[in-house]
Tab-separated table of C-alpha atoms in Angstrom:
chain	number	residue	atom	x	y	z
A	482	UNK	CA	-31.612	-34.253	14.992
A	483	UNK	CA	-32.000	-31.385	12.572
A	484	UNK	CA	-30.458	-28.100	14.397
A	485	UNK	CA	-32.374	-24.624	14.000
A	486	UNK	CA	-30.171	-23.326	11.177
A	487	UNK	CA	-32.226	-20.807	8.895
A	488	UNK	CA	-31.054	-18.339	6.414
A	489	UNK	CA	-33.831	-14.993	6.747
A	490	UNK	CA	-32.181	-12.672	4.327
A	491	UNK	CA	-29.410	-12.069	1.677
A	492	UNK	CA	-27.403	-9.295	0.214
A	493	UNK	CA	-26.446	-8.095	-2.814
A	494	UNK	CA	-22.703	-6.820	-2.970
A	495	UNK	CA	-20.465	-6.089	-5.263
A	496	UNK	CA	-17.594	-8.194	-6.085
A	497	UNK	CA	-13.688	-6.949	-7.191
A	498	UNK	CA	-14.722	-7.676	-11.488
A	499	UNK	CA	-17.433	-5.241	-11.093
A	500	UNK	CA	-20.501	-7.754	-10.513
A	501	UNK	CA	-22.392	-8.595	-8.362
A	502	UNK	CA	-22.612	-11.735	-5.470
A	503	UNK	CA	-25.213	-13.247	-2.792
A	504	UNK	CA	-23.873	-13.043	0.391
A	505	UNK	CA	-26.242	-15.241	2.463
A	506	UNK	CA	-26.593	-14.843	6.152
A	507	UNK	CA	-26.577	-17.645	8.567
A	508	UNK	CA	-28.788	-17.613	11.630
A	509	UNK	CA	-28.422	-20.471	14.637
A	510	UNK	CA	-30.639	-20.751	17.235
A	511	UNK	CA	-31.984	-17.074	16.192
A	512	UNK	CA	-28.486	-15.820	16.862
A	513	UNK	CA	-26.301	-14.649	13.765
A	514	UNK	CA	-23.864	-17.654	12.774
A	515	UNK	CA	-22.211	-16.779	9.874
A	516	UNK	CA	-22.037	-14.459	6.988
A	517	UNK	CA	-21.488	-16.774	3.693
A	518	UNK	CA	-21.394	-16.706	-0.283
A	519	UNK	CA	-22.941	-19.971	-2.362
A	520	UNK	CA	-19.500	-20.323	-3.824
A	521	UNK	CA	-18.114	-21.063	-0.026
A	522	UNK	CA	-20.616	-23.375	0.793
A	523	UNK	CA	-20.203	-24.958	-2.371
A	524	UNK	CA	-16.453	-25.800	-2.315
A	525	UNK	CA	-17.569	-26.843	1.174
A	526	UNK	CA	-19.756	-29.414	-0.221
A	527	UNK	CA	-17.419	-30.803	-3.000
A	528	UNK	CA	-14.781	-31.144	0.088
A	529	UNK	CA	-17.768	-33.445	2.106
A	530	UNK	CA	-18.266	-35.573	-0.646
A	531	UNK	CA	-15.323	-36.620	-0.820
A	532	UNK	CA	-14.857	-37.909	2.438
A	533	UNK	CA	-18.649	-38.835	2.714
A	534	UNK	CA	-19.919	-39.290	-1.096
A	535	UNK	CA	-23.345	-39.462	-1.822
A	536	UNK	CA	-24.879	-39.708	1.282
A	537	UNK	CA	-25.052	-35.742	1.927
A	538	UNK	CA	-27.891	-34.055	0.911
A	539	UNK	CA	-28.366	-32.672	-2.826
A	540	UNK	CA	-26.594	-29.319	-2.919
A	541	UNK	CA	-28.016	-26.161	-4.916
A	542	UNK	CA	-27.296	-26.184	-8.608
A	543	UNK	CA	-25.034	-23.595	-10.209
A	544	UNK	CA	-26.287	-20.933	-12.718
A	545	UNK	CA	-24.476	-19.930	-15.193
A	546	UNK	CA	-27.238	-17.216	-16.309
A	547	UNK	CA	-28.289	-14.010	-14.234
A	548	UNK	CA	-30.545	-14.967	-11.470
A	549	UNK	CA	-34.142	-13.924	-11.594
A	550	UNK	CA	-35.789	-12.805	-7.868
A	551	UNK	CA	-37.991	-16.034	-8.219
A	552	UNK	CA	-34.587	-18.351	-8.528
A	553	UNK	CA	-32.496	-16.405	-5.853
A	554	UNK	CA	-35.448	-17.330	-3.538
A	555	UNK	CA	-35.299	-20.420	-3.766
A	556	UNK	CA	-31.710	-20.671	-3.998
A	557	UNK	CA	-31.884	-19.572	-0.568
A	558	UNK	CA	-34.454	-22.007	0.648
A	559	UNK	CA	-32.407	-25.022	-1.094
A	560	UNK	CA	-29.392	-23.506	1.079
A	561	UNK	CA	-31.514	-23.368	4.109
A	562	UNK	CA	-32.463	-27.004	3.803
A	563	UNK	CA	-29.127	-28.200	2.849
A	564	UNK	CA	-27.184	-26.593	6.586
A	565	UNK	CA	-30.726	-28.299	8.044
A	566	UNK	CA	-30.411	-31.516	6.559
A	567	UNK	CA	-26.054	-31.844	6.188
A	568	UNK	CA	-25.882	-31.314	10.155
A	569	UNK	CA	-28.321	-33.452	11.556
A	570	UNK	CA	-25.639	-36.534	10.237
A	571	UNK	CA	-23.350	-37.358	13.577
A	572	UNK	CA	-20.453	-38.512	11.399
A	573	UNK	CA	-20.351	-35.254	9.238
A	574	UNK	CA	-20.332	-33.218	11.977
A	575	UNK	CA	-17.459	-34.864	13.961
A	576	UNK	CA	-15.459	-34.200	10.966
A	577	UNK	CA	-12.346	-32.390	10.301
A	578	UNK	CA	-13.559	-30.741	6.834
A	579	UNK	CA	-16.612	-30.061	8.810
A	580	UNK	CA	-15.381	-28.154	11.732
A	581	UNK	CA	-12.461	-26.292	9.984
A	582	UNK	CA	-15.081	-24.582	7.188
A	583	UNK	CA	-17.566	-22.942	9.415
A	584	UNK	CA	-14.549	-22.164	12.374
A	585	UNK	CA	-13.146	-19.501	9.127
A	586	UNK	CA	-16.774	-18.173	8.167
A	587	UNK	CA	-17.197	-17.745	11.897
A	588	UNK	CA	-14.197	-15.869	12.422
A	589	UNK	CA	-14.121	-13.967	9.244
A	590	UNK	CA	-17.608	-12.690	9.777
A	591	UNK	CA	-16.396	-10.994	12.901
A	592	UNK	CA	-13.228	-10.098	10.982
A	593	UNK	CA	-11.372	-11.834	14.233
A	594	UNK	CA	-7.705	-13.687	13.611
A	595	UNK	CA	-6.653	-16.971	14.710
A	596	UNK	CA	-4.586	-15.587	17.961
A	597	UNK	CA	-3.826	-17.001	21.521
A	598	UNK	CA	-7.018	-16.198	23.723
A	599	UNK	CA	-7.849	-16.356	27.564
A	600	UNK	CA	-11.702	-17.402	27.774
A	601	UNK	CA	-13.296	-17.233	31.075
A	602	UNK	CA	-15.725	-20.083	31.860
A	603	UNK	CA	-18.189	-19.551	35.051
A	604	UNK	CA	-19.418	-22.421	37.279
A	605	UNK	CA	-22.636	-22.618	39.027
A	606	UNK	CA	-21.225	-21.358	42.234
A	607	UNK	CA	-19.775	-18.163	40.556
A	608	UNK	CA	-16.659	-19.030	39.970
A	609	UNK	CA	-14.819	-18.679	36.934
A	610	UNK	CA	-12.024	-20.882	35.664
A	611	UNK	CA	-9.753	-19.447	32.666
A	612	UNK	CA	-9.611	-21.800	29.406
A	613	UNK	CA	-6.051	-20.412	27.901
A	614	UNK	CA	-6.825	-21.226	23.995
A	615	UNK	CA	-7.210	-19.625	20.430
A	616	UNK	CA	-10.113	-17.984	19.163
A	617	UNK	CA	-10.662	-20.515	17.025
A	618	UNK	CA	-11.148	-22.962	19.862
A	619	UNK	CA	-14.374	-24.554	19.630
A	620	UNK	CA	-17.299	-25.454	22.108
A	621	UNK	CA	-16.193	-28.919	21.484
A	622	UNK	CA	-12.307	-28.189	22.638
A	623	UNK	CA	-13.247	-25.499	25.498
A	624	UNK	CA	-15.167	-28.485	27.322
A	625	UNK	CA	-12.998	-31.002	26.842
A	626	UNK	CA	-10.161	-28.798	28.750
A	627	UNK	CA	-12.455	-27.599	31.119
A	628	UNK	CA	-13.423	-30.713	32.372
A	629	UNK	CA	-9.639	-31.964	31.935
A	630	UNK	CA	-9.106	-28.807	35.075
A	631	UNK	CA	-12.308	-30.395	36.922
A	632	UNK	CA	-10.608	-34.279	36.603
A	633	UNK	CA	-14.125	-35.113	35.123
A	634	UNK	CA	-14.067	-38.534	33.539
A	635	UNK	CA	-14.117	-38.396	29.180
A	636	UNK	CA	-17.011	-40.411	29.300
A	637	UNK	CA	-19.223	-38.320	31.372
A	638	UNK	CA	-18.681	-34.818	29.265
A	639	UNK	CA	-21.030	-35.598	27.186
A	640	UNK	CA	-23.547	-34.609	30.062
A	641	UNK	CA	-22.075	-31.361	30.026
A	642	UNK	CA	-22.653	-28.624	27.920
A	643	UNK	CA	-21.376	-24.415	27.579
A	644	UNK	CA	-23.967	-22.051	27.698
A	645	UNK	CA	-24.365	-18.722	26.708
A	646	UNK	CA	-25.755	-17.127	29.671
A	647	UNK	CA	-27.265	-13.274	30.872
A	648	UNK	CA	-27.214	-12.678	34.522
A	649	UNK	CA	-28.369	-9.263	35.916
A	650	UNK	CA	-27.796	-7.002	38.681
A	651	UNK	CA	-30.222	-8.091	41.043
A	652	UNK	CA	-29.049	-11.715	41.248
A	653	UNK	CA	-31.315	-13.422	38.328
A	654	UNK	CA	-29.969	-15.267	35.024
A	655	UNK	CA	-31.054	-16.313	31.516
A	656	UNK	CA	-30.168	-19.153	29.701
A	657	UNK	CA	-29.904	-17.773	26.391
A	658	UNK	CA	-28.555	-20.418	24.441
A	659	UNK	CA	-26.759	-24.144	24.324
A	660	UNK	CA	-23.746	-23.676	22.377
A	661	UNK	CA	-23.294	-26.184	19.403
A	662	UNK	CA	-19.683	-28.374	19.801
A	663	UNK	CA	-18.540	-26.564	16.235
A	664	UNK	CA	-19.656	-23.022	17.736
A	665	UNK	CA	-16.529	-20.780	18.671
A	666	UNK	CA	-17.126	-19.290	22.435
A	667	UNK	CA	-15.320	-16.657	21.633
A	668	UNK	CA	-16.682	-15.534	18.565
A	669	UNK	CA	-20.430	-15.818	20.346
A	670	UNK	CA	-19.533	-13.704	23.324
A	671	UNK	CA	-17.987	-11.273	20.643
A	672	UNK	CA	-21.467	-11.308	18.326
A	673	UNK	CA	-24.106	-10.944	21.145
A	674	UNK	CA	-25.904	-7.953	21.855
A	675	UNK	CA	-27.084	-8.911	24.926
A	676	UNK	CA	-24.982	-6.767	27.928
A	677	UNK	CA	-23.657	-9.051	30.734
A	678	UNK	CA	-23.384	-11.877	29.454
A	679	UNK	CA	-20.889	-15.057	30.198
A	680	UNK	CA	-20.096	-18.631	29.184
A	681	UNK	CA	-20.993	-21.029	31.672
A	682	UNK	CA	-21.004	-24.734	32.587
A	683	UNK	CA	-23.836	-26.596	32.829
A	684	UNK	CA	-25.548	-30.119	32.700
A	685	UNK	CA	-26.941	-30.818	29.518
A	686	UNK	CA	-29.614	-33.350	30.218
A	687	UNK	CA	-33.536	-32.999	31.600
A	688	UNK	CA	-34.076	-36.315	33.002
A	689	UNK	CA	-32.924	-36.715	36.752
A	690	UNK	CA	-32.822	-40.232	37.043
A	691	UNK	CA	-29.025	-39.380	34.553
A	692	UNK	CA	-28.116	-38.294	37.725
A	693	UNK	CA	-26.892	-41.905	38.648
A	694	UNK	CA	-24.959	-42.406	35.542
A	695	UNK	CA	-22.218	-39.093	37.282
A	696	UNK	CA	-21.902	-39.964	41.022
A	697	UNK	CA	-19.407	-42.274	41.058
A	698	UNK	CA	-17.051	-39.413	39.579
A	699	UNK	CA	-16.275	-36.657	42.569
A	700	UNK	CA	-15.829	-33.777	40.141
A	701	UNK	CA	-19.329	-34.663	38.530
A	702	UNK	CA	-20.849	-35.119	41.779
A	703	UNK	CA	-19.129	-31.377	42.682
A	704	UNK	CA	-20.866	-29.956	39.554
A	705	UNK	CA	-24.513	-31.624	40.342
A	706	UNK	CA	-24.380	-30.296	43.491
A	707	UNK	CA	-23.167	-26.492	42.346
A	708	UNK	CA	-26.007	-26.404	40.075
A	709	UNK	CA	-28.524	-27.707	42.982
A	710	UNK	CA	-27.765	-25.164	45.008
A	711	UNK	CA	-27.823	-22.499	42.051
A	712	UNK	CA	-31.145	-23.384	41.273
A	713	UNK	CA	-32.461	-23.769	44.834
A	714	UNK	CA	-30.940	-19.893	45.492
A	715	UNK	CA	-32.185	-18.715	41.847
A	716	UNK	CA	-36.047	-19.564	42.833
A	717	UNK	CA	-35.918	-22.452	39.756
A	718	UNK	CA	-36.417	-25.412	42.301
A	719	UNK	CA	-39.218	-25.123	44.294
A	720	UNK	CA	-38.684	-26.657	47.784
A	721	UNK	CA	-41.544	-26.414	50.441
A	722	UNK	CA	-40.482	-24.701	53.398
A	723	UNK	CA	-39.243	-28.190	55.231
A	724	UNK	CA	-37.365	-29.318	52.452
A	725	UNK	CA	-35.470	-25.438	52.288
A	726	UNK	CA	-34.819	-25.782	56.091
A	727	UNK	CA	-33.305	-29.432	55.898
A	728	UNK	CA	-31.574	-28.870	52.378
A	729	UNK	CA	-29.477	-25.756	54.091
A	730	UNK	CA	-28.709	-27.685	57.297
A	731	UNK	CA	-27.243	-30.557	55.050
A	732	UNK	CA	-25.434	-27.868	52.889
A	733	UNK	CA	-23.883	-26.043	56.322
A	734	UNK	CA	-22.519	-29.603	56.795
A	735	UNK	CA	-21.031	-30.156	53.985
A	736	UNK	CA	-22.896	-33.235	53.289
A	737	UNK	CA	-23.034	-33.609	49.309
A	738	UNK	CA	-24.333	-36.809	49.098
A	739	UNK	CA	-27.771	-36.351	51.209
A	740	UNK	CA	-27.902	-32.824	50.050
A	741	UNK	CA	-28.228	-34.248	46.541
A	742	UNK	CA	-30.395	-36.978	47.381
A	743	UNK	CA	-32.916	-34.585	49.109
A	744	UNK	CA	-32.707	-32.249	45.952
A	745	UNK	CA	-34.312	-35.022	43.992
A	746	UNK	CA	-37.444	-35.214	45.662
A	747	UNK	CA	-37.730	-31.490	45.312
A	748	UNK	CA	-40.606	-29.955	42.944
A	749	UNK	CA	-38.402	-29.113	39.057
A	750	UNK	CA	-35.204	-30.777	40.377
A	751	UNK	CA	-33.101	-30.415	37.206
A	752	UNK	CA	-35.369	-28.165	34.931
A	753	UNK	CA	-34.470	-25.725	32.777
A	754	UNK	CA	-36.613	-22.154	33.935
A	755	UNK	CA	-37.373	-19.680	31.206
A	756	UNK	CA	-37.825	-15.987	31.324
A	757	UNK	CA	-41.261	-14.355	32.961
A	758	UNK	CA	-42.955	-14.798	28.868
A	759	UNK	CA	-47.038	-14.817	27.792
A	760	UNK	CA	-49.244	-17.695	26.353
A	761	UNK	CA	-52.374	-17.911	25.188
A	762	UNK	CA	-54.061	-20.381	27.426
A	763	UNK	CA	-56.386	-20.290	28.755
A	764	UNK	CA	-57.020	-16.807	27.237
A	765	UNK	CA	-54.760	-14.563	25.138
A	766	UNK	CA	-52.504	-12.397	26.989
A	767	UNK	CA	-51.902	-14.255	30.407
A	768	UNK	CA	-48.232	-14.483	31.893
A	769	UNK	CA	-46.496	-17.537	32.240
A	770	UNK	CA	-43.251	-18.993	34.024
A	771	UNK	CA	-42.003	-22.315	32.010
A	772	UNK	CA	-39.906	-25.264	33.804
A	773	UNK	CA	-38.834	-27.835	31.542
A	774	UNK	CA	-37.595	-31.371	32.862
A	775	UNK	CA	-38.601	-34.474	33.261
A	776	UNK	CA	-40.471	-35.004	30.242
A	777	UNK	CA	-42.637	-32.092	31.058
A	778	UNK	CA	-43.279	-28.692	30.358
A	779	UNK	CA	-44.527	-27.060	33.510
A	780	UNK	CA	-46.369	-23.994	33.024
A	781	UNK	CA	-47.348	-21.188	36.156
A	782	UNK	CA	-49.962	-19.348	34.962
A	783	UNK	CA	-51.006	-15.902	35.905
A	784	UNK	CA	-54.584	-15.070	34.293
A	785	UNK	CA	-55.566	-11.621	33.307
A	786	UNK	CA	-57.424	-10.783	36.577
A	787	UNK	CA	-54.866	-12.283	38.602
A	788	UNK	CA	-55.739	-15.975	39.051
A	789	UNK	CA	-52.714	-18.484	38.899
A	790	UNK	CA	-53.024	-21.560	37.262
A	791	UNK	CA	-50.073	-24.547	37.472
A	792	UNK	CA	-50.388	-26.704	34.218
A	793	UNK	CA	-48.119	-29.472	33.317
A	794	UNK	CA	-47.852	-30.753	29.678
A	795	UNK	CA	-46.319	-34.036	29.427
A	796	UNK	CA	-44.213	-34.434	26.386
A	797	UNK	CA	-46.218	-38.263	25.604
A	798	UNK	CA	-48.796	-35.659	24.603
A	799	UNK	CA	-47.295	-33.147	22.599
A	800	UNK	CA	-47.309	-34.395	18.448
A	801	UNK	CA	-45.802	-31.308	17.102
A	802	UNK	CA	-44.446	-28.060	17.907
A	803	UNK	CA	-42.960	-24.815	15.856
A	804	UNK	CA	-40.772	-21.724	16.266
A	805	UNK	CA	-42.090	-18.528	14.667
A	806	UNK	CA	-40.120	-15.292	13.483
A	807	UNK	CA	-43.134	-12.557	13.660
A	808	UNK	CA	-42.785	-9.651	11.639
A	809	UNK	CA	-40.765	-7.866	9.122
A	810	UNK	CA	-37.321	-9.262	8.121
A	811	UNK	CA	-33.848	-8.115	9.353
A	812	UNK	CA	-32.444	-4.764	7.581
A	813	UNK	CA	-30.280	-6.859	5.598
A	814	UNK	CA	-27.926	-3.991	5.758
A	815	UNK	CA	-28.257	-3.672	9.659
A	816	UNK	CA	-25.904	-4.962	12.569
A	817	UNK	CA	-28.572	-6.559	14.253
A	818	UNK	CA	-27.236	-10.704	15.755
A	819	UNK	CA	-30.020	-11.710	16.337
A	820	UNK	CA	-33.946	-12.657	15.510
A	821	UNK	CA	-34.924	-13.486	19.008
A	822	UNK	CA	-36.753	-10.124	19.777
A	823	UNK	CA	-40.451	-11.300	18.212
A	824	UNK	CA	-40.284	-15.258	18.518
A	825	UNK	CA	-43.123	-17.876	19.182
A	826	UNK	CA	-43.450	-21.455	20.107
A	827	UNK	CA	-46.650	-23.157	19.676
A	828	UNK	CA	-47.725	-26.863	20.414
A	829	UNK	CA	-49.602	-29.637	19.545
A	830	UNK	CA	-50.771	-30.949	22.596
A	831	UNK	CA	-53.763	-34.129	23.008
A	832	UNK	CA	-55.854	-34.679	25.783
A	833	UNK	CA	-58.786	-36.826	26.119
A	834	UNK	CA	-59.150	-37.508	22.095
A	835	UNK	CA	-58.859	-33.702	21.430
A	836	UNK	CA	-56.064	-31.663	19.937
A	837	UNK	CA	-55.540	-27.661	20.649
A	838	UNK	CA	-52.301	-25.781	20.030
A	839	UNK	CA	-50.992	-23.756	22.459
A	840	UNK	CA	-48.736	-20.630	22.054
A	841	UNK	CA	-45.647	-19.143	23.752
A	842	UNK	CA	-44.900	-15.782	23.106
A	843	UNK	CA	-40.509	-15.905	24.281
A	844	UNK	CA	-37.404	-14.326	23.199
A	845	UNK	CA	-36.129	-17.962	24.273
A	846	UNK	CA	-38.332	-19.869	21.593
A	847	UNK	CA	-35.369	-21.610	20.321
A	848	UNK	CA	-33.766	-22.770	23.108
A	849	UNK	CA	-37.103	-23.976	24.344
A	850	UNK	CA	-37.175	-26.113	21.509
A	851	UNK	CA	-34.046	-27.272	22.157
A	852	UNK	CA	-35.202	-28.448	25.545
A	853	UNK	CA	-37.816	-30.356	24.291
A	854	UNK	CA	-35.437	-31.946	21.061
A	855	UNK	CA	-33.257	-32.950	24.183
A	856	UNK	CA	-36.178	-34.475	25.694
A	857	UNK	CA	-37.457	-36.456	22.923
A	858	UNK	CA	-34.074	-37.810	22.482
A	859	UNK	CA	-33.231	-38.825	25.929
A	860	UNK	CA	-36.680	-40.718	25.941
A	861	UNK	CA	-35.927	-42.345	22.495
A	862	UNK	CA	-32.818	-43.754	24.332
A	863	UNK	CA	-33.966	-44.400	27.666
A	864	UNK	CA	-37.027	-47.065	25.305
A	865	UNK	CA	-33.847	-48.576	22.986
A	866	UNK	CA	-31.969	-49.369	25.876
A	867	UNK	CA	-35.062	-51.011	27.058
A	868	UNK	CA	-35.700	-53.181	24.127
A	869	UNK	CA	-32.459	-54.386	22.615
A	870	UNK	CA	-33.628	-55.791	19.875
A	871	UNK	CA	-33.569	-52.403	18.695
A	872	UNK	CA	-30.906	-50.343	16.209
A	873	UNK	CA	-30.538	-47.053	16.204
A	874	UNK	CA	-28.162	-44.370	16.365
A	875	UNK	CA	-29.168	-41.401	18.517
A	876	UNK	CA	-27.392	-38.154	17.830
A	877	UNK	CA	-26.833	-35.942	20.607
A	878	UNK	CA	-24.952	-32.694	19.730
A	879	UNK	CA	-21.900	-34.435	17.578
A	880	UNK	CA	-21.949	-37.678	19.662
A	881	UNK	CA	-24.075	-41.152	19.062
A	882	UNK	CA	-25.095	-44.348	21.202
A	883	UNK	CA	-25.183	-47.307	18.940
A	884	UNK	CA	-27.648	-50.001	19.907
A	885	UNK	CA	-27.798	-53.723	18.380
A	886	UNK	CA	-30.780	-54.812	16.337
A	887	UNK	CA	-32.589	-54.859	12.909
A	888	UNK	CA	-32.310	-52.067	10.672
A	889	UNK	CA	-35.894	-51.614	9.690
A	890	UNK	CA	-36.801	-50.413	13.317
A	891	UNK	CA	-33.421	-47.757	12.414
A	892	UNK	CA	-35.672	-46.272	9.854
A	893	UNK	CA	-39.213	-45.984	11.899
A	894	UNK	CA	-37.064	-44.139	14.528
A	895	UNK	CA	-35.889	-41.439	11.904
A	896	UNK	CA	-39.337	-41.273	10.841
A	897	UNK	CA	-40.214	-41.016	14.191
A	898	UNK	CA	-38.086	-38.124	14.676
A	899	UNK	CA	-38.466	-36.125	11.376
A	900	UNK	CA	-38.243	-32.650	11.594
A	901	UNK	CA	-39.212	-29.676	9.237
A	902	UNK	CA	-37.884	-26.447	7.848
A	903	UNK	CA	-37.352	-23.089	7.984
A	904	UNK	CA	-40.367	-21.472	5.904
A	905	UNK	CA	-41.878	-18.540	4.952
A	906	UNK	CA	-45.571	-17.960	5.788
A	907	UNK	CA	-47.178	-14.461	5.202
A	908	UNK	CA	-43.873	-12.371	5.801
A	909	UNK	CA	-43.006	-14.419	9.112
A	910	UNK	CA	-40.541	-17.547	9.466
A	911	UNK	CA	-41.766	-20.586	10.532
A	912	UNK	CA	-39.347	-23.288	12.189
A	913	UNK	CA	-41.618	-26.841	11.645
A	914	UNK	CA	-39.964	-29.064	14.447
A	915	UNK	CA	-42.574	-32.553	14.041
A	916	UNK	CA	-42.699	-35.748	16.370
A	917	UNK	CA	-44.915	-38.912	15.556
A	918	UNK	CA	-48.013	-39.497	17.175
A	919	UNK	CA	-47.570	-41.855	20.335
A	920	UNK	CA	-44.399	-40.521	21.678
């Protein structure tokens, strides 16, 4: 899938000859990625097509005559699309000439060396285990040695994932953001200007029934139930008061197992909760708590005269959905990281033969998205598995599951998972994220 690579602004600076150069920056996820000139990115691309040919993407012309504002515009879009549309291929992004481009524009936007580095990674139970490493280290590399110090089996890291995380002084935390494999930890705890914030480890999937696919593997198991009990203590599972009762007599015990299995009939086992954020449904301006999981987006709802409302979306229902930068552009000229300060999410959803969007006014739009890109996915492959007739190769974050079948269905599921662009609509940035009708 298509990751939520945009490119807001670009500056003008001037080069060691005398002229002039774009320098074009990066945004991922709404945080600032990289800081980049077309003549980087080009060399970049020559270097992929060598190892990949002609499959990439087409690549921004060159020209050779002074650009006018009407050609550097959509220079920029053309660059947008390409990062878009170059890492939504698997096979490019497990690369070598992949990885080792954007590690340097990473690091040199941050002006940091390659140097030996000591990166703490938290748990779910608070603890922290130290990754000794370089700064160049990637997400990719920092998980596969942390789970190396856990003993948890190669096959199962893929269920893992490093998050950039915010906790706060009375005991809460925020998700922020999932960290791409070719993302530097480093570098991102270096460019946020968030205060108190951390890399942890969590599991990276929203359908509990994966559970089954870790508990055979004792550090997996360990992790599952860390995060259970994080959750539980955090207020983002929602046990009834029998449930709490039996859930922290099983954990005074010690018993893992039945502590887990009881955690699975609890109400948003395994979701993902958002910040406190506002909607506009059923009115404008009413609060709302999100819980995604389980092919669901779980809304509580507080009205403007105090009512609450619980509303569950199911993702079978939801055709489309968007990310929206409100508002003026970034002073290209500014330090600011980051565009998640004026960000919405709306929805498609379809009930009973009628279609409404909804809205969802959160600094965490993009990583909502991601949720529901993770969802969509982990359906997609739960229904090939079912049906092997089927081929298709199902990204997820630099790794693929391969399933036998007949090529034509390969290119309905793409269809079926197109996604859209970065684009500008009346001085705001739209992200289009589209699914097919009848997911």
């Amino acid at each position: 899938m298509k990751m939520h690579f945009c490119i807001p602004v670009s500056q003008q600076r001037p080069d060691a000859l005398g002229g002039r150069y774009v320098l074009y920056s990066v945004y991922l996820d709404g945080f600032l990625f990289c800081k980049v000139r077309y003549s980087q990115l080009h060399r970049w691309d020559e270097q992929l097509r060598r190892v990949f040919g002609n499959c990439l993407p087409p690549f921004p012309p060159k020209y050779y005559l002074a650009m006018t504002t009407a050609m550097a515009e959509e220079r920029r879009d053309q660059l947008e699309r390409y990062l878009q549309n170059v890492t939504a291929d698997p096979r490019v992004t497990r690369s070598d000439v992949f990885s080792e481009f954007l590690t340097l524009v990473q690091l040199h936007t941050l002006n940091i060396t390659i140097q030996n580095a000591e990166l703490a990674v938290f748990l779910p139970d608070g603890r922290s285990i130290k990754v000794e490493g370089l700064t160049s280290d990637t997400a990719e590399r920092v998980l596969e040695v942390m789970a190396h110090k856990l003993g948890l089996q190669p096959e199962l890291v893929g269920y893992f994932g490093l998050f950039l995380i915010r906790c706060f002084p009375e005991g809460k935390l925020s998700v922020v953001k999932k960290l791409a494999d070719f993302e530097l930890p480093y570098t991102s705890l270096q460019s946020s200007e968030m205060e108190n914030c951390k890399i942890g480890l969590r599991k990276w999937y929203l359908d509990p029934a994966l559970d089954t696919m870790l508990m055979d593997c004792r550090a997996a198991g360990d992790l599952l139930y860390m995060q259970a009990v994080q959750d539980i203590e955090k207020e983002w599972m929602k046990p009834t008061q029998a449930q709490r009762e039996e859930l922290k007599a099983l954990q005074k015990k010690e018993n893992q197992t039945k502590f887990l299995e009881l955690s699975q009939e609890v109400r948003h086992y395994g979701y993902v909760q958002l910040d406190p954020c506002t909607c506009n449904h059923p009115e404008p301006g009413c609060g709302a708590q999100l819980s995604i999981g389980n092919n669901e987006i779980s809304c509580c709802i507080t009205l403007p005269n105090g009512q609450i409302q619980d509303i569950a979306f199911q993702m079978s229902r939801v055709k489309c959905w968007q990310v929206t930068f409100l508002g003026t552009l970034l002073d290209t000229d500014g330090p600011q990281r980051t565009l998640n300060q004026n960000l919405e999410l709306r929805f498609q959803y379809s009930e009973d033969s009628c279609q409404q969007w909804f809205v969802i006014y959160t600094k965490q739009a993009f990583f909502l998205s991601s949720c529901l890109k993770k969802m969509i996915s982990e359906r997609m492959t739960k229904l090939t598995e079912q049906s092997p007739e089927m081929q298709i190769e199902v990204p997820e974050q630099g790794r693929s599951k391969k399933h036998p079948g007949k090529p034509s269905q390969q290119k309905d599921y793409f269809n079926f998972l197109r996604k859209g662009k970065m684009k500008r609509s009346e001085g705001d940035y739209v992200w289009d994220t589209l699914t097919e009708e009848g997911l």
